[in-house]
Amino acid sequence: PTDKTLVEILKKGLTDSSKKVRYFSIERIQMLNRTDLLPDLEILQNTETEKENITWLSNVISLLQKGYYTENWSDTELNVVYKANGALSTFFIDKGIANDKTIGAEIQERMSSS
């Protein structure tokens, strides 16, 4: 499909009555790195009611905005998920030193050594 058609399909999927279709659209937007659809994801964030979709939506928004998202792993560690070479990769970081600067530096180091 053309880019315009693809955008229309993805946007329609975000408002579909099926939670699975909405999840799939969120996933495709992430996979295609469609930062132009961030406003649509943010609108959906205000209306989505399915817990699984809410979590994934938040993660995808962070991934598209900052290049990563974090998940609590333990009392002391975060799991950082980032995109490298078109795939999602992860690493753990101590919560005591985790901030945008340290996480960003670690991602840059990992990407430059791969």
Short mmCIF file of the N, C-alpha and C atoms (twelve columns), coordinates in Angstrom:
data_MODEL
# 
_entry.id   MODEL 
# 
loop_
_atom_site.group_PDB 
_atom_site.id 
_atom_site.type_symbol 
_atom_site.label_atom_id 
_atom_site.label_alt_id 
_atom_site.label_comp_id 
_atom_site.label_asym_id 
_atom_site.label_seq_id 
_atom_site.Cartn_x 
_atom_site.Cartn_y 
_atom_site.Cartn_z 
_atom_site.pdbx_PDB_model_num 
ATOM 1   N N  . PRO A 1   0.827   -1.205 0.000  1 
ATOM 2   C CA . PRO A 1   0.000   0.000  0.000  1 
ATOM 3   C C  . PRO A 1   0.861   1.255  0.000  1 
ATOM 4   N N  . THR A 2   0.283   2.335  -0.441 1 
ATOM 5   C CA . THR A 2   1.002   3.603  -0.397 1 
ATOM 6   C C  . THR A 2   1.149   4.029  1.059  1 
ATOM 7   N N  . ASP A 3   2.029   4.982  1.292  1 
ATOM 8   C CA . ASP A 3   2.240   5.463  2.660  1 
ATOM 9   C C  . ASP A 3   0.945   6.038  3.231  1 
ATOM 10  N N  . LYS A 4   0.212   6.766  2.418  1 
ATOM 11  C CA . LYS A 4   -1.046  7.357  2.877  1 
ATOM 12  C C  . LYS A 4   -2.040  6.262  3.273  1 
ATOM 13  N N  . THR A 5   -2.124  5.227  2.465  1 
ATOM 14  C CA . THR A 5   -3.028  4.112  2.764  1 
ATOM 15  C C  . THR A 5   -2.601  3.402  4.033  1 
ATOM 16  N N  . LEU A 6   -1.297  3.189  4.188  1 
ATOM 17  C CA . LEU A 6   -0.777  2.534  5.385  1 
ATOM 18  C C  . LEU A 6   -1.139  3.327  6.638  1 
ATOM 19  N N  . VAL A 7   -0.958  4.627  6.600  1 
ATOM 20  C CA . VAL A 7   -1.290  5.482  7.738  1 
ATOM 21  C C  . VAL A 7   -2.779  5.382  8.053  1 
ATOM 22  N N  . GLU A 8   -3.608  5.395  7.020  1 
ATOM 23  C CA . GLU A 8   -5.056  5.285  7.229  1 
ATOM 24  C C  . GLU A 8   -5.417  3.947  7.887  1 
ATOM 25  N N  . ILE A 9   -4.781  2.865  7.433  1 
ATOM 26  C CA . ILE A 9   -5.041  1.540  8.003  1 
ATOM 27  C C  . ILE A 9   -4.620  1.498  9.468  1 
ATOM 28  N N  . LEU A 10  -3.425  2.014  9.761  1 
ATOM 29  C CA . LEU A 10  -2.935  2.012  11.142 1 
ATOM 30  C C  . LEU A 10  -3.817  2.850  12.055 1 
ATOM 31  N N  . LYS A 11  -4.225  4.035  11.581 1 
ATOM 32  C CA . LYS A 11  -5.095  4.898  12.382 1 
ATOM 33  C C  . LYS A 11  -6.444  4.235  12.633 1 
ATOM 34  N N  . LYS A 12  -6.987  3.607  11.606 1 
ATOM 35  C CA . LYS A 12  -8.270  2.915  11.768 1 
ATOM 36  C C  . LYS A 12  -8.142  1.782  12.778 1 
ATOM 37  N N  . GLY A 13  -7.011  1.077  12.743 1 
ATOM 38  C CA . GLY A 13  -6.765  -0.004 13.696 1 
ATOM 39  C C  . GLY A 13  -6.710  0.471  15.125 1 
ATOM 40  N N  . LEU A 14  -6.208  1.689  15.340 1 
ATOM 41  C CA . LEU A 14  -6.113  2.237  16.698 1 
ATOM 42  C C  . LEU A 14  -7.482  2.513  17.314 1 
ATOM 43  N N  . THR A 15  -8.489  2.695  16.473 1 
ATOM 44  C CA . THR A 15  -9.835  3.000  16.980 1 
ATOM 45  C C  . THR A 15  -10.790 1.824  16.816 1 
ATOM 46  N N  . ASP A 16  -10.280 0.679  16.419 1 
ATOM 47  C CA . ASP A 16  -11.124 -0.498 16.220 1 
ATOM 48  C C  . ASP A 16  -11.718 -0.962 17.554 1 
ATOM 49  N N  . SER A 17  -12.877 -1.583 17.496 1 
ATOM 50  C CA . SER A 17  -13.520 -2.067 18.722 1 
ATOM 51  C C  . SER A 17  -12.805 -3.283 19.308 1 
ATOM 52  N N  . SER A 18  -12.018 -3.973 18.499 1 
ATOM 53  C CA . SER A 18  -11.297 -5.159 18.974 1 
ATOM 54  C C  . SER A 18  -9.984  -4.761 19.644 1 
ATOM 55  N N  . LYS A 19  -9.790  -5.226 20.883 1 
ATOM 56  C CA . LYS A 19  -8.539  -4.935 21.589 1 
ATOM 57  C C  . LYS A 19  -7.348  -5.559 20.867 1 
ATOM 58  N N  . LYS A 20  -7.545  -6.686 20.205 1 
ATOM 59  C CA . LYS A 20  -6.451  -7.347 19.482 1 
ATOM 60  C C  . LYS A 20  -6.032  -6.534 18.263 1 
ATOM 61  N N  . VAL A 21  -6.991  -5.956 17.572 1 
ATOM 62  C CA . VAL A 21  -6.666  -5.113 16.410 1 
ATOM 63  C C  . VAL A 21  -5.931  -3.862 16.873 1 
ATOM 64  N N  . ARG A 22  -6.373  -3.261 17.975 1 
ATOM 65  C CA . ARG A 22  -5.679  -2.075 18.503 1 
ATOM 66  C C  . ARG A 22  -4.248  -2.432 18.888 1 
ATOM 67  N N  . TYR A 23  -4.072  -3.568 19.567 1 
ATOM 68  C CA . TYR A 23  -2.733  -4.014 19.967 1 
ATOM 69  C C  . TYR A 23  -1.849  -4.210 18.725 1 
ATOM 70  N N  . PHE A 24  -2.392  -4.872 17.724 1 
ATOM 71  C CA . PHE A 24  -1.660  -5.134 16.481 1 
ATOM 72  C C  . PHE A 24  -1.237  -3.812 15.823 1 
ATOM 73  N N  . SER A 25  -2.137  -2.824 15.793 1 
ATOM 74  C CA . SER A 25  -1.806  -1.528 15.196 1 
ATOM 75  C C  . SER A 25  -0.690  -0.829 15.969 1 
ATOM 76  N N  . ILE A 26  -0.777  -0.886 17.298 1 
ATOM 77  C CA . ILE A 26  0.281   -0.298 18.135 1 
ATOM 78  C C  . ILE A 26  1.611   -0.980 17.824 1 
ATOM 79  N N  . GLU A 27  1.588   -2.303 17.731 1 
ATOM 80  C CA . GLU A 27  2.795   -3.077 17.443 1 
ATOM 81  C C  . GLU A 27  3.382   -2.710 16.082 1 
ATOM 82  N N  . ARG A 28  2.540   -2.582 15.074 1 
ATOM 83  C CA . ARG A 28  3.021   -2.232 13.736 1 
ATOM 84  C C  . ARG A 28  3.603   -0.824 13.693 1 
ATOM 85  N N  . ILE A 29  2.982   0.095  14.400 1 
ATOM 86  C CA . ILE A 29  3.509   1.464  14.464 1 
ATOM 87  C C  . ILE A 29  4.909   1.435  15.067 1 
ATOM 88  N N  . GLN A 30  5.106   0.631  16.102 1 
ATOM 89  C CA . GLN A 30  6.429   0.493  16.714 1 
ATOM 90  C C  . GLN A 30  7.406   -0.135 15.736 1 
ATOM 91  N N  . MET A 31  6.997   -1.228 15.100 1 
ATOM 92  C CA . MET A 31  7.905   -1.937 14.189 1 
ATOM 93  C C  . MET A 31  8.325   -1.063 13.005 1 
ATOM 94  N N  . LEU A 32  7.402   -0.234 12.537 1 
ATOM 95  C CA . LEU A 32  7.675   0.637  11.393 1 
ATOM 96  C C  . LEU A 32  8.264   1.982  11.802 1 
ATOM 97  N N  . ASN A 33  8.441   2.167  13.122 1 
ATOM 98  C CA . ASN A 33  9.019   3.398  13.668 1 
ATOM 99  C C  . ASN A 33  8.263   4.643  13.195 1 
ATOM 100 N N  . ARG A 34  6.946   4.585  13.254 1 
ATOM 101 C CA . ARG A 34  6.091   5.660  12.743 1 
ATOM 102 C C  . ARG A 34  5.901   6.753  13.797 1 
ATOM 103 N N  . THR A 35  6.940   7.559  13.977 1 
ATOM 104 C CA . THR A 35  6.872   8.649  14.951 1 
ATOM 105 C C  . THR A 35  5.810   9.680  14.555 1 
ATOM 106 N N  . ASP A 36  5.458   9.724  13.279 1 
ATOM 107 C CA . ASP A 36  4.417   10.651 12.835 1 
ATOM 108 C C  . ASP A 36  3.044   10.298 13.418 1 
ATOM 109 N N  . LEU A 37  2.901   9.074  13.945 1 
ATOM 110 C CA . LEU A 37  1.633   8.659  14.529 1 
ATOM 111 C C  . LEU A 37  1.619   8.778  16.066 1 
ATOM 112 N N  . LEU A 38  2.663   9.392  16.631 1 
ATOM 113 C CA . LEU A 38  2.691   9.614  18.082 1 
ATOM 114 C C  . LEU A 38  1.452   10.352 18.593 1 
ATOM 115 N N  . PRO A 39  0.988   11.407 17.906 1 
ATOM 116 C CA . PRO A 39  -0.226  12.083 18.401 1 
ATOM 117 C C  . PRO A 39  -1.433  11.136 18.487 1 
ATOM 118 N N  . ASP A 40  -1.550  10.222 17.545 1 
ATOM 119 C CA . ASP A 40  -2.657  9.259  17.562 1 
ATOM 120 C C  . ASP A 40  -2.500  8.279  18.717 1 
ATOM 121 N N  . LEU A 41  -1.256  7.866  18.995 1 
ATOM 122 C CA . LEU A 41  -1.015  6.976  20.136 1 
ATOM 123 C C  . LEU A 41  -1.332  7.680  21.451 1 
ATOM 124 N N  . GLU A 42  -0.981  8.960  21.532 1 
ATOM 125 C CA . GLU A 42  -1.242  9.721  22.750 1 
ATOM 126 C C  . GLU A 42  -2.745  9.910  22.967 1 
ATOM 127 N N  . ILE A 43  -3.505  10.088 21.904 1 
ATOM 128 C CA . ILE A 43  -4.963  10.173 22.021 1 
ATOM 129 C C  . ILE A 43  -5.514  8.847  22.531 1 
ATOM 130 N N  . LEU A 44  -5.024  7.752  21.948 1 
ATOM 131 C CA . LEU A 44  -5.476  6.429  22.371 1 
ATOM 132 C C  . LEU A 44  -5.133  6.179  23.839 1 
ATOM 133 N N  . GLN A 45  -4.004  6.699  24.279 1 
ATOM 134 C CA . GLN A 45  -3.582  6.511  25.674 1 
ATOM 135 C C  . GLN A 45  -4.629  7.065  26.651 1 
ATOM 136 N N  . ASN A 46  -5.371  8.070  26.231 1 
ATOM 137 C CA . ASN A 46  -6.400  8.669  27.084 1 
ATOM 138 C C  . ASN A 46  -7.714  7.894  27.088 1 
ATOM 139 N N  . THR A 47  -7.880  6.976  26.122 1 
ATOM 140 C CA . THR A 47  -9.166  6.284  26.006 1 
ATOM 141 C C  . THR A 47  -9.063  4.764  26.133 1 
ATOM 142 N N  . GLU A 48  -7.885  4.201  25.984 1 
ATOM 143 C CA . GLU A 48  -7.723  2.736  26.023 1 
ATOM 144 C C  . GLU A 48  -8.100  2.203  27.405 1 
ATOM 145 N N  . THR A 49  -8.814  1.073  27.411 1 
ATOM 146 C CA . THR A 49  -9.266  0.484  28.678 1 
ATOM 147 C C  . THR A 49  -8.651  -0.882 28.959 1 
ATOM 148 N N  . GLU A 50  -8.071  -1.522 27.961 1 
ATOM 149 C CA . GLU A 50  -7.482  -2.848 28.144 1 
ATOM 150 C C  . GLU A 50  -6.091  -2.733 28.755 1 
ATOM 151 N N  . LYS A 51  -5.886  -3.387 29.902 1 
ATOM 152 C CA . LYS A 51  -4.625  -3.266 30.647 1 
ATOM 153 C C  . LYS A 51  -3.407  -3.610 29.782 1 
ATOM 154 N N  . GLU A 52  -3.468  -4.719 29.059 1 
ATOM 155 C CA . GLU A 52  -2.338  -5.132 28.212 1 
ATOM 156 C C  . GLU A 52  -2.027  -4.070 27.159 1 
ATOM 157 N N  . ASN A 53  -3.060  -3.497 26.561 1 
ATOM 158 C CA . ASN A 53  -2.854  -2.456 25.555 1 
ATOM 159 C C  . ASN A 53  -2.299  -1.179 26.182 1 
ATOM 160 N N  . ILE A 54  -2.775  -0.840 27.381 1 
ATOM 161 C CA . ILE A 54  -2.302  0.370  28.055 1 
ATOM 162 C C  . ILE A 54  -0.793  0.270  28.320 1 
ATOM 163 N N  . THR A 55  -0.359  -0.872 28.813 1 
ATOM 164 C CA . THR A 55  1.066   -1.071 29.091 1 
ATOM 165 C C  . THR A 55  1.887   -1.004 27.805 1 
ATOM 166 N N  . TRP A 56  1.463   -1.725 26.777 1 
ATOM 167 C CA . TRP A 56  2.207   -1.752 25.510 1 
ATOM 168 C C  . TRP A 56  2.206   -0.371 24.877 1 
ATOM 169 N N  . LEU A 57  1.086   0.322  24.942 1 
ATOM 170 C CA . LEU A 57  0.979   1.664  24.392 1 
ATOM 171 C C  . LEU A 57  1.970   2.612  25.057 1 
ATOM 172 N N  . SER A 58  2.041   2.569  26.358 1 
ATOM 173 C CA . SER A 58  2.988   3.404  27.093 1 
ATOM 174 C C  . SER A 58  4.431   3.085  26.692 1 
ATOM 175 N N  . ASN A 59  4.721   1.803  26.571 1 
ATOM 176 C CA . ASN A 59  6.071   1.385  26.177 1 
ATOM 177 C C  . ASN A 59  6.417   1.844  24.763 1 
ATOM 178 N N  . VAL A 60  5.477   1.717  23.842 1 
ATOM 179 C CA . VAL A 60  5.728   2.115  22.454 1 
ATOM 180 C C  . VAL A 60  5.906   3.624  22.350 1 
ATOM 181 N N  . ILE A 61  5.102   4.376  23.069 1 
ATOM 182 C CA . ILE A 61  5.264   5.839  23.053 1 
ATOM 183 C C  . ILE A 61  6.663   6.212  23.544 1 
ATOM 184 N N  . SER A 62  7.101   5.613  24.638 1 
ATOM 185 C CA . SER A 62  8.448   5.883  25.155 1 
ATOM 186 C C  . SER A 62  9.517   5.456  24.153 1 
ATOM 187 N N  . LEU A 63  9.336   4.303  23.552 1 
ATOM 188 C CA . LEU A 63  10.301  3.803  22.572 1 
ATOM 189 C C  . LEU A 63  10.418  4.759  21.384 1 
ATOM 190 N N  . LEU A 64  9.294   5.266  20.896 1 
ATOM 191 C CA . LEU A 64  9.321   6.184  19.757 1 
ATOM 192 C C  . LEU A 64  9.850   7.566  20.144 1 
ATOM 193 N N  . GLN A 65  9.567   8.006  21.377 1 
ATOM 194 C CA . GLN A 65  10.019  9.330  21.809 1 
ATOM 195 C C  . GLN A 65  11.469  9.337  22.267 1 
ATOM 196 N N  . LYS A 66  11.846  8.357  23.096 1 
ATOM 197 C CA . LYS A 66  13.165  8.364  23.716 1 
ATOM 198 C C  . LYS A 66  14.111  7.308  23.162 1 
ATOM 199 N N  . GLY A 67  13.575  6.337  22.440 1 
ATOM 200 C CA . GLY A 67  14.418  5.271  21.907 1 
ATOM 201 C C  . GLY A 67  14.500  4.060  22.814 1 
ATOM 202 N N  . TYR A 68  13.796  4.101  23.947 1 
ATOM 203 C CA . TYR A 68  13.804  2.970  24.880 1 
ATOM 204 C C  . TYR A 68  12.630  3.086  25.835 1 
ATOM 205 N N  . TYR A 69  12.358  1.999  26.520 1 
ATOM 206 C CA . TYR A 69  11.459  2.033  27.667 1 
ATOM 207 C C  . TYR A 69  12.031  1.129  28.732 1 
ATOM 208 N N  . THR A 70  11.562  1.309  29.961 1 
ATOM 209 C CA . THR A 70  12.070  0.507  31.071 1 
ATOM 210 C C  . THR A 70  10.937  -0.288 31.706 1 
ATOM 211 N N  . GLU A 71  11.321  -1.406 32.286 1 
ATOM 212 C CA . GLU A 71  10.405  -2.256 33.040 1 
ATOM 213 C C  . GLU A 71  11.055  -2.576 34.373 1 
ATOM 214 N N  . ASN A 72  10.275  -2.562 35.431 1 
ATOM 215 C CA . ASN A 72  10.814  -2.979 36.725 1 
ATOM 216 C C  . ASN A 72  11.169  -4.447 36.647 1 
ATOM 217 N N  . TRP A 73  12.383  -4.780 37.034 1 
ATOM 218 C CA . TRP A 73  12.822  -6.169 37.025 1 
ATOM 219 C C  . TRP A 73  12.897  -6.728 38.440 1 
ATOM 220 N N  . SER A 74  13.429  -5.900 39.315 1 
ATOM 221 C CA . SER A 74  13.547  -6.291 40.725 1 
ATOM 222 C C  . SER A 74  13.526  -5.020 41.563 1 
ATOM 223 N N  . ASP A 75  13.756  -5.173 42.847 1 
ATOM 224 C CA . ASP A 75  13.799  -3.999 43.719 1 
ATOM 225 C C  . ASP A 75  14.961  -3.080 43.373 1 
ATOM 226 N N  . THR A 76  15.990  -3.634 42.746 1 
ATOM 227 C CA . THR A 76  17.201  -2.851 42.487 1 
ATOM 228 C C  . THR A 76  17.524  -2.655 41.011 1 
ATOM 229 N N  . GLU A 77  16.844  -3.365 40.116 1 
ATOM 230 C CA . GLU A 77  17.197  -3.295 38.696 1 
ATOM 231 C C  . GLU A 77  15.999  -2.981 37.799 1 
ATOM 232 N N  . LEU A 78  16.330  -2.293 36.697 1 
ATOM 233 C CA . LEU A 78  15.382  -2.062 35.620 1 
ATOM 234 C C  . LEU A 78  15.833  -2.856 34.408 1 
ATOM 235 N N  . ASN A 79  14.890  -3.324 33.631 1 
ATOM 236 C CA . ASN A 79  15.169  -3.907 32.334 1 
ATOM 237 C C  . ASN A 79  14.935  -2.798 31.314 1 
ATOM 238 N N  . VAL A 80  15.948  -2.480 30.527 1 
ATOM 239 C CA . VAL A 80  15.849  -1.441 29.511 1 
ATOM 240 C C  . VAL A 80  15.661  -2.126 28.161 1 
ATOM 241 N N  . VAL A 81  14.614  -1.723 27.439 1 
ATOM 242 C CA . VAL A 81  14.320  -2.278 26.124 1 
ATOM 243 C C  . VAL A 81  14.536  -1.172 25.104 1 
ATOM 244 N N  . TYR A 82  15.349  -1.438 24.091 1 
ATOM 245 C CA . TYR A 82  15.650  -0.440 23.064 1 
ATOM 246 C C  . TYR A 82  15.707  -1.116 21.704 1 
ATOM 247 N N  . LYS A 83  15.646  -0.302 20.673 1 
ATOM 248 C CA . LYS A 83  15.669  -0.831 19.309 1 
ATOM 249 C C  . LYS A 83  17.071  -0.699 18.744 1 
ATOM 250 N N  . ALA A 84  17.592  -1.818 18.243 1 
ATOM 251 C CA . ALA A 84  18.923  -1.831 17.623 1 
ATOM 252 C C  . ALA A 84  18.849  -2.682 16.365 1 
ATOM 253 N N  . ASN A 85  19.235  -2.115 15.271 1 
ATOM 254 C CA . ASN A 85  19.232  -2.828 13.991 1 
ATOM 255 C C  . ASN A 85  17.868  -3.438 13.678 1 
ATOM 256 N N  . GLY A 86  16.813  -2.691 13.976 1 
ATOM 257 C CA . GLY A 86  15.462  -3.126 13.654 1 
ATOM 258 C C  . GLY A 86  14.843  -4.127 14.601 1 
ATOM 259 N N  . ALA A 87  15.565  -4.532 15.630 1 
ATOM 260 C CA . ALA A 87  15.039  -5.499 16.593 1 
ATOM 261 C C  . ALA A 87  15.106  -4.916 17.998 1 
ATOM 262 N N  . LEU A 88  14.268  -5.414 18.878 1 
ATOM 263 C CA . LEU A 88  14.314  -4.974 20.266 1 
ATOM 264 C C  . LEU A 88  15.401  -5.741 21.013 1 
ATOM 265 N N  . SER A 89  16.207  -5.012 21.771 1 
ATOM 266 C CA . SER A 89  17.264  -5.593 22.594 1 
ATOM 267 C C  . SER A 89  17.060  -5.116 24.025 1 
ATOM 268 N N  . THR A 90  17.695  -5.798 24.967 1 
ATOM 269 C CA . THR A 90  17.518  -5.434 26.368 1 
ATOM 270 C C  . THR A 90  18.835  -5.475 27.131 1 
ATOM 271 N N  . PHE A 91  18.860  -4.778 28.244 1 
ATOM 272 C CA . PHE A 91  19.932  -4.899 29.229 1 
ATOM 273 C C  . PHE A 91  19.380  -4.460 30.577 1 
ATOM 274 N N  . PHE A 92  20.078  -4.821 31.628 1 
ATOM 275 C CA . PHE A 92  19.670  -4.451 32.984 1 
ATOM 276 C C  . PHE A 92  20.549  -3.320 33.484 1 
ATOM 277 N N  . ILE A 93  19.943  -2.454 34.300 1 
ATOM 278 C CA . ILE A 93  20.688  -1.346 34.886 1 
ATOM 279 C C  . ILE A 93  20.195  -1.142 36.317 1 
ATOM 280 N N  . ASP A 94  21.120  -0.778 37.177 1 
ATOM 281 C CA . ASP A 94  20.811  -0.524 38.581 1 
ATOM 282 C C  . ASP A 94  19.901  0.707  38.684 1 
ATOM 283 N N  . LYS A 95  18.835  0.586  39.444 1 
ATOM 284 C CA . LYS A 95  17.894  1.697  39.600 1 
ATOM 285 C C  . LYS A 95  18.558  2.935  40.185 1 
ATOM 286 N N  . GLY A 96  19.592  2.730  40.987 1 
ATOM 287 C CA . GLY A 96  20.267  3.850  41.629 1 
ATOM 288 C C  . GLY A 96  20.989  4.772  40.661 1 
ATOM 289 N N  . ILE A 97  21.367  4.260  39.496 1 
ATOM 290 C CA . ILE A 97  22.073  5.091  38.517 1 
ATOM 291 C C  . ILE A 97  21.260  5.323  37.244 1 
ATOM 292 N N  . ALA A 98  20.064  4.750  37.185 1 
ATOM 293 C CA . ALA A 98  19.254  4.834  35.968 1 
ATOM 294 C C  . ALA A 98  18.610  6.205  35.807 1 
ATOM 295 N N  . ASN A 99  18.955  6.870  34.720 1 
ATOM 296 C CA . ASN A 99  18.288  8.097  34.300 1 
ATOM 297 C C  . ASN A 99  18.475  8.209  32.784 1 
ATOM 298 N N  . ASP A 100 17.860  9.191  32.170 1 
ATOM 299 C CA . ASP A 100 17.940  9.300  30.707 1 
ATOM 300 C C  . ASP A 100 19.381  9.357  30.215 1 
ATOM 301 N N  . LYS A 101 20.231  10.060 30.948 1 
ATOM 302 C CA . LYS A 101 21.625  10.223 30.515 1 
ATOM 303 C C  . LYS A 101 22.396  8.899  30.589 1 
ATOM 304 N N  . THR A 102 22.300  8.191  31.708 1 
ATOM 305 C CA . THR A 102 23.061  6.939  31.846 1 
ATOM 306 C C  . THR A 102 22.508  5.847  30.938 1 
ATOM 307 N N  . ILE A 103 21.186  5.809  30.804 1 
ATOM 308 C CA . ILE A 103 20.593  4.806  29.907 1 
ATOM 309 C C  . ILE A 103 20.969  5.107  28.466 1 
ATOM 310 N N  . GLY A 104 20.875  6.369  28.069 1 
ATOM 311 C CA . GLY A 104 21.254  6.764  26.706 1 
ATOM 312 C C  . GLY A 104 22.703  6.439  26.398 1 
ATOM 313 N N  . ALA A 105 23.590  6.690  27.349 1 
ATOM 314 C CA . ALA A 105 25.016  6.395  27.152 1 
ATOM 315 C C  . ALA A 105 25.246  4.893  27.000 1 
ATOM 316 N N  . GLU A 106 24.561  4.103  27.797 1 
ATOM 317 C CA . GLU A 106 24.707  2.646  27.710 1 
ATOM 318 C C  . GLU A 106 24.199  2.123  26.370 1 
ATOM 319 N N  . ILE A 107 23.084  2.666  25.906 1 
ATOM 320 C CA . ILE A 107 22.557  2.252  24.600 1 
ATOM 321 C C  . ILE A 107 23.549  2.606  23.500 1 
ATOM 322 N N  . GLN A 108 24.088  3.827  23.555 1 
ATOM 323 C CA . GLN A 108 25.064  4.251  22.535 1 
ATOM 324 C C  . GLN A 108 26.282  3.342  22.529 1 
ATOM 325 N N  . GLU A 109 26.778  3.001  23.714 1 
ATOM 326 C CA . GLU A 109 27.937  2.117  23.812 1 
ATOM 327 C C  . GLU A 109 27.626  0.745  23.222 1 
ATOM 328 N N  . ARG A 110 26.483  0.198  23.538 1 
ATOM 329 C CA . ARG A 110 26.092  -1.122 23.017 1 
ATOM 330 C C  . ARG A 110 25.913  -1.100 21.505 1 
ATOM 331 N N  . MET A 111 25.362  -0.015 20.989 1 
ATOM 332 C CA . MET A 111 25.130  0.060  19.545 1 
ATOM 333 C C  . MET A 111 26.430  0.285  18.774 1 
ATOM 334 N N  . SER A 112 27.376  0.997  19.373 1 
ATOM 335 C CA . SER A 112 28.639  1.231  18.684 1 
ATOM 336 C C  . SER A 112 29.537  -0.006 18.702 1 
ATOM 337 N N  . SER A 113 29.319  -0.888 19.668 1 
ATOM 338 C CA . SER A 113 30.159  -2.097 19.737 1 
ATOM 339 C C  . SER A 113 29.539  -3.281 19.004 1 
ATOM 340 N N  . SER A 114 28.338  -3.083 18.452 1 
ATOM 341 C CA . SER A 114 27.710  -4.224 17.741 1 
ATOM 342 C C  . SER A 114 27.977  -4.176 16.262 1 
# 
